[in-house]
C-alpha cells in the first residue's frame, strides 16, 4: 500500500465502498474493514500492516 487510493481500491475489490462525507469517519471505517479482512484471513500480514500504518498516519493528521 502506497496511497489512500490503493486502500480504497483494495476495499472496493472486496465490495466495501466507504464514503460518509466525514473524512475522519471514513478513515476509521476503513481501518475497521481492513482489520476485519485480516481477521478473516483474506489479507496477508504485510498488506494489513502497510494499510494500517497509512491509515493511522492519515488519522493522526486529521486529529
Short mmCIF file of N, CA, C and O in Angstrom, two decimals:
data_model
loop_
_atom_site.label_atom_id
_atom_site.label_comp_id
_atom_site.label_asym_id
_atom_site.label_seq_id
_atom_site.Cartn_x
_atom_site.Cartn_y
_atom_site.Cartn_z
N UNK A 1 0.83 -1.18 0.00
CA UNK A 1 0.00 0.00 0.00
C UNK A 1 0.88 1.24 0.00
O UNK A 1 1.73 1.37 0.85
N UNK A 2 0.62 2.09 -0.95
CA UNK A 2 1.41 3.31 -1.02
C UNK A 2 0.57 4.55 -0.80
O UNK A 2 1.07 5.55 -0.32
N UNK A 3 -0.70 4.49 -1.18
CA UNK A 3 -1.56 5.67 -1.06
C UNK A 3 -2.94 5.28 -0.55
O UNK A 3 -3.31 4.11 -0.54
N UNK A 4 -3.68 6.30 -0.16
CA UNK A 4 -5.06 6.07 0.27
C UNK A 4 -5.88 5.52 -0.89
O UNK A 4 -6.79 4.72 -0.69
N UNK A 5 -5.55 5.92 -2.10
CA UNK A 5 -6.25 5.39 -3.28
C UNK A 5 -6.09 3.88 -3.34
O UNK A 5 -7.05 3.16 -3.63
N UNK A 6 -4.89 3.38 -3.05
CA UNK A 6 -4.64 1.94 -3.05
C UNK A 6 -5.52 1.23 -2.03
O UNK A 6 -6.05 0.15 -2.31
N UNK A 7 -5.67 1.83 -0.86
CA UNK A 7 -6.51 1.22 0.17
C UNK A 7 -7.97 1.21 -0.27
O UNK A 7 -8.66 0.21 -0.13
N UNK A 8 -8.42 2.32 -0.82
CA UNK A 8 -9.81 2.38 -1.30
C UNK A 8 -10.05 1.33 -2.39
O UNK A 8 -11.09 0.66 -2.40
N UNK A 9 -9.09 1.17 -3.29
CA UNK A 9 -9.22 0.18 -4.36
C UNK A 9 -9.25 -1.24 -3.78
O UNK A 9 -10.01 -2.09 -4.24
N UNK A 10 -8.41 -1.49 -2.79
CA UNK A 10 -8.39 -2.80 -2.14
C UNK A 10 -9.75 -3.09 -1.51
O UNK A 10 -10.32 -4.17 -1.70
N UNK A 11 -10.28 -2.12 -0.77
CA UNK A 11 -11.58 -2.32 -0.14
C UNK A 11 -12.69 -2.50 -1.17
O UNK A 11 -13.56 -3.34 -1.01
N UNK A 12 -12.63 -1.73 -2.26
CA UNK A 12 -13.63 -1.88 -3.32
C UNK A 12 -13.59 -3.27 -3.93
O UNK A 12 -14.62 -3.83 -4.27
N UNK A 13 -12.39 -3.83 -4.04
CA UNK A 13 -12.28 -5.17 -4.63
C UNK A 13 -12.97 -6.23 -3.78
O UNK A 13 -13.32 -7.29 -4.26
N UNK A 14 -13.20 -5.91 -2.49
CA UNK A 14 -13.93 -6.81 -1.60
C UNK A 14 -15.35 -6.31 -1.33
O UNK A 14 -16.03 -6.80 -0.43
N UNK A 15 -15.80 -5.34 -2.12
CA UNK A 15 -17.17 -4.87 -2.01
C UNK A 15 -17.43 -3.84 -0.93
O UNK A 15 -18.58 -3.59 -0.59
N UNK A 16 -16.38 -3.25 -0.37
CA UNK A 16 -16.55 -2.25 0.68
C UNK A 16 -16.35 -0.86 0.08
O UNK A 16 -15.23 -0.48 -0.25
N UNK A 17 -17.43 -0.11 -0.06
CA UNK A 17 -17.39 1.25 -0.57
C UNK A 17 -17.68 2.17 0.61
O UNK A 17 -18.79 2.16 1.14
N UNK A 18 -16.70 2.96 1.01
CA UNK A 18 -16.84 3.78 2.20
C UNK A 18 -16.78 5.26 1.82
O UNK A 18 -15.77 5.74 1.32
N UNK A 19 -17.90 5.94 2.06
CA UNK A 19 -17.94 7.38 1.91
C UNK A 19 -19.09 7.91 2.75
O UNK A 19 -20.25 7.70 2.43
N UNK A 20 -18.75 8.61 3.83
CA UNK A 20 -19.77 9.18 4.70
C UNK A 20 -19.84 10.69 4.57
O UNK A 20 -20.77 11.29 5.08
N UNK A 21 -18.85 11.27 3.94
CA UNK A 21 -18.77 12.72 3.86
C UNK A 21 -17.92 13.31 4.98
O UNK A 21 -17.61 14.49 4.97
N UNK A 22 -17.53 12.48 5.93
CA UNK A 22 -16.68 12.88 7.05
C UNK A 22 -15.36 12.12 6.90
O UNK A 22 -15.33 10.90 7.08
N UNK A 23 -14.31 12.83 6.58
CA UNK A 23 -13.03 12.16 6.27
C UNK A 23 -12.52 11.30 7.43
O UNK A 23 -12.07 10.18 7.21
N UNK A 24 -12.60 11.82 8.64
CA UNK A 24 -12.13 11.05 9.80
C UNK A 24 -12.97 9.78 9.98
O UNK A 24 -12.42 8.70 10.19
N UNK A 25 -14.26 9.90 9.86
CA UNK A 25 -15.14 8.73 9.98
C UNK A 25 -14.83 7.72 8.88
O UNK A 25 -14.80 6.50 9.13
N UNK A 26 -14.59 8.20 7.67
CA UNK A 26 -14.24 7.30 6.56
C UNK A 26 -12.97 6.52 6.89
O UNK A 26 -12.91 5.30 6.69
N UNK A 27 -11.95 7.21 7.40
CA UNK A 27 -10.69 6.56 7.71
C UNK A 27 -10.86 5.52 8.82
O UNK A 27 -10.30 4.42 8.74
N UNK A 28 -11.67 5.84 9.82
CA UNK A 28 -11.91 4.89 10.90
C UNK A 28 -12.68 3.67 10.41
O UNK A 28 -12.39 2.54 10.81
N UNK A 29 -13.65 3.88 9.54
CA UNK A 29 -14.38 2.75 8.96
C UNK A 29 -13.48 1.89 8.08
O UNK A 29 -13.57 0.66 8.09
N UNK A 30 -12.60 2.55 7.34
CA UNK A 30 -11.65 1.81 6.51
C UNK A 30 -10.73 0.96 7.38
O UNK A 30 -10.44 -0.20 7.05
N UNK A 31 -10.30 1.53 8.51
CA UNK A 31 -9.45 0.80 9.44
C UNK A 31 -10.18 -0.44 9.96
O UNK A 31 -9.60 -1.53 10.01
N UNK A 32 -11.45 -0.28 10.31
CA UNK A 32 -12.25 -1.42 10.78
C UNK A 32 -12.38 -2.49 9.71
O UNK A 32 -12.27 -3.69 9.99
N UNK A 33 -12.63 -2.08 8.48
CA UNK A 33 -12.77 -3.04 7.37
C UNK A 33 -11.47 -3.80 7.11
O UNK A 33 -11.48 -5.00 6.88
N UNK A 34 -10.36 -3.07 7.13
CA UNK A 34 -9.05 -3.71 6.92
C UNK A 34 -8.79 -4.73 8.02
O UNK A 34 -8.35 -5.86 7.75
N UNK A 35 -9.09 -4.36 9.26
CA UNK A 35 -8.92 -5.30 10.39
C UNK A 35 -9.76 -6.55 10.20
O UNK A 35 -9.31 -7.66 10.43
N UNK A 36 -11.01 -6.36 9.77
CA UNK A 36 -11.92 -7.50 9.59
C UNK A 36 -11.44 -8.40 8.45
O UNK A 36 -11.50 -9.63 8.57
N UNK A 37 -10.95 -7.81 7.38
CA UNK A 37 -10.43 -8.62 6.28
C UNK A 37 -9.21 -9.42 6.73
O UNK A 37 -9.04 -10.59 6.35
N UNK A 38 -8.37 -8.83 7.56
CA UNK A 38 -7.20 -9.53 8.07
C UNK A 38 -7.61 -10.66 9.01
O UNK A 38 -7.13 -11.79 8.88
N UNK A 39 -8.53 -10.37 9.91
CA UNK A 39 -9.02 -11.41 10.85
C UNK A 39 -9.66 -12.58 10.13
O UNK A 39 -9.60 -13.71 10.58
N UNK A 40 -10.29 -12.28 8.99
CA UNK A 40 -10.95 -13.32 8.21
C UNK A 40 -9.97 -14.13 7.38
O UNK A 40 -10.37 -15.08 6.71
N UNK A 41 -8.71 -13.72 7.38
CA UNK A 41 -7.70 -14.43 6.61
C UNK A 41 -7.63 -14.04 5.16
O UNK A 41 -6.97 -14.71 4.36
N UNK A 42 -8.30 -12.97 4.79
CA UNK A 42 -8.32 -12.51 3.39
C UNK A 42 -7.04 -11.76 3.04
O UNK A 42 -6.51 -11.92 1.94
N UNK A 43 -6.56 -10.95 3.97
CA UNK A 43 -5.34 -10.16 3.74
C UNK A 43 -4.15 -10.81 4.43
O UNK A 43 -4.28 -11.34 5.53
N UNK A 44 -3.00 -10.73 3.79
CA UNK A 44 -1.80 -11.23 4.46
C UNK A 44 -1.24 -10.12 5.37
O UNK A 44 -1.65 -8.97 5.31
N UNK A 45 -0.32 -10.51 6.22
CA UNK A 45 0.20 -9.60 7.25
C UNK A 45 0.85 -8.36 6.67
O UNK A 45 0.68 -7.26 7.21
N UNK A 46 1.58 -8.49 5.58
CA UNK A 46 2.29 -7.32 5.04
C UNK A 46 1.32 -6.28 4.48
O UNK A 46 1.51 -5.08 4.67
N UNK A 47 0.27 -6.73 3.81
CA UNK A 47 -0.74 -5.80 3.29
C UNK A 47 -1.47 -5.14 4.45
O UNK A 47 -1.69 -3.93 4.45
N UNK A 48 -1.84 -5.94 5.44
CA UNK A 48 -2.51 -5.42 6.63
C UNK A 48 -1.67 -4.34 7.31
O UNK A 48 -2.15 -3.25 7.60
N UNK A 49 -0.41 -4.64 7.54
CA UNK A 49 0.46 -3.70 8.24
C UNK A 49 0.65 -2.40 7.48
O UNK A 49 0.56 -1.32 8.05
N UNK A 50 0.90 -2.50 6.20
CA UNK A 50 1.12 -1.28 5.42
C UNK A 50 -0.15 -0.44 5.34
O UNK A 50 -0.09 0.79 5.43
N UNK A 51 -1.30 -1.08 5.22
CA UNK A 51 -2.57 -0.34 5.18
C UNK A 51 -2.83 0.34 6.52
O UNK A 51 -3.24 1.50 6.56
N UNK A 52 -2.59 -0.36 7.61
CA UNK A 52 -2.84 0.22 8.93
C UNK A 52 -1.90 1.39 9.22
O UNK A 52 -2.32 2.41 9.78
N UNK A 53 -0.66 1.28 8.82
CA UNK A 53 0.29 2.38 9.01
C UNK A 53 -0.18 3.61 8.26
O UNK A 53 -0.20 4.72 8.80
N UNK A 54 -0.58 3.43 7.03
CA UNK A 54 -1.05 4.55 6.22
C UNK A 54 -2.32 5.16 6.81
O UNK A 54 -2.43 6.39 6.93
N UNK A 55 -3.26 4.32 7.21
CA UNK A 55 -4.50 4.83 7.79
C UNK A 55 -4.24 5.58 9.09
O UNK A 55 -4.78 6.66 9.31
N UNK A 56 -3.41 5.03 9.94
CA UNK A 56 -3.11 5.70 11.21
C UNK A 56 -2.41 7.03 10.99
O UNK A 56 -2.66 8.00 11.71
N UNK A 57 -1.54 7.09 10.00
CA UNK A 57 -0.87 8.35 9.67
C UNK A 57 -1.89 9.40 9.23
O UNK A 57 -1.84 10.55 9.68
N UNK A 58 -2.80 8.99 8.37
CA UNK A 58 -3.82 9.93 7.87
C UNK A 58 -4.75 10.37 9.00
O UNK A 58 -5.12 11.54 9.08
N UNK A 59 -5.11 9.44 9.88
CA UNK A 59 -5.96 9.78 11.02
C UNK A 59 -5.26 10.77 11.94
O UNK A 59 -5.85 11.75 12.40
N UNK A 60 -3.98 10.54 12.20
CA UNK A 60 -3.24 11.44 13.09
C UNK A 60 -3.12 12.85 12.49
O UNK A 60 -3.09 13.83 13.24
N UNK A 61 -3.07 12.96 11.19
CA UNK A 61 -3.02 14.28 10.56
C UNK A 61 -4.32 15.06 10.76
O UNK A 61 -4.31 16.28 10.83
N UNK A 62 -5.45 14.33 10.86
CA UNK A 62 -6.74 14.98 11.00
C UNK A 62 -7.07 15.33 12.44
O UNK A 62 -7.95 16.16 12.68
N UNK A 63 -6.43 14.70 13.37
CA UNK A 63 -6.76 14.94 14.80
C UNK A 63 -5.96 16.06 15.38
O UNK A 63 -5.27 16.79 15.11
#
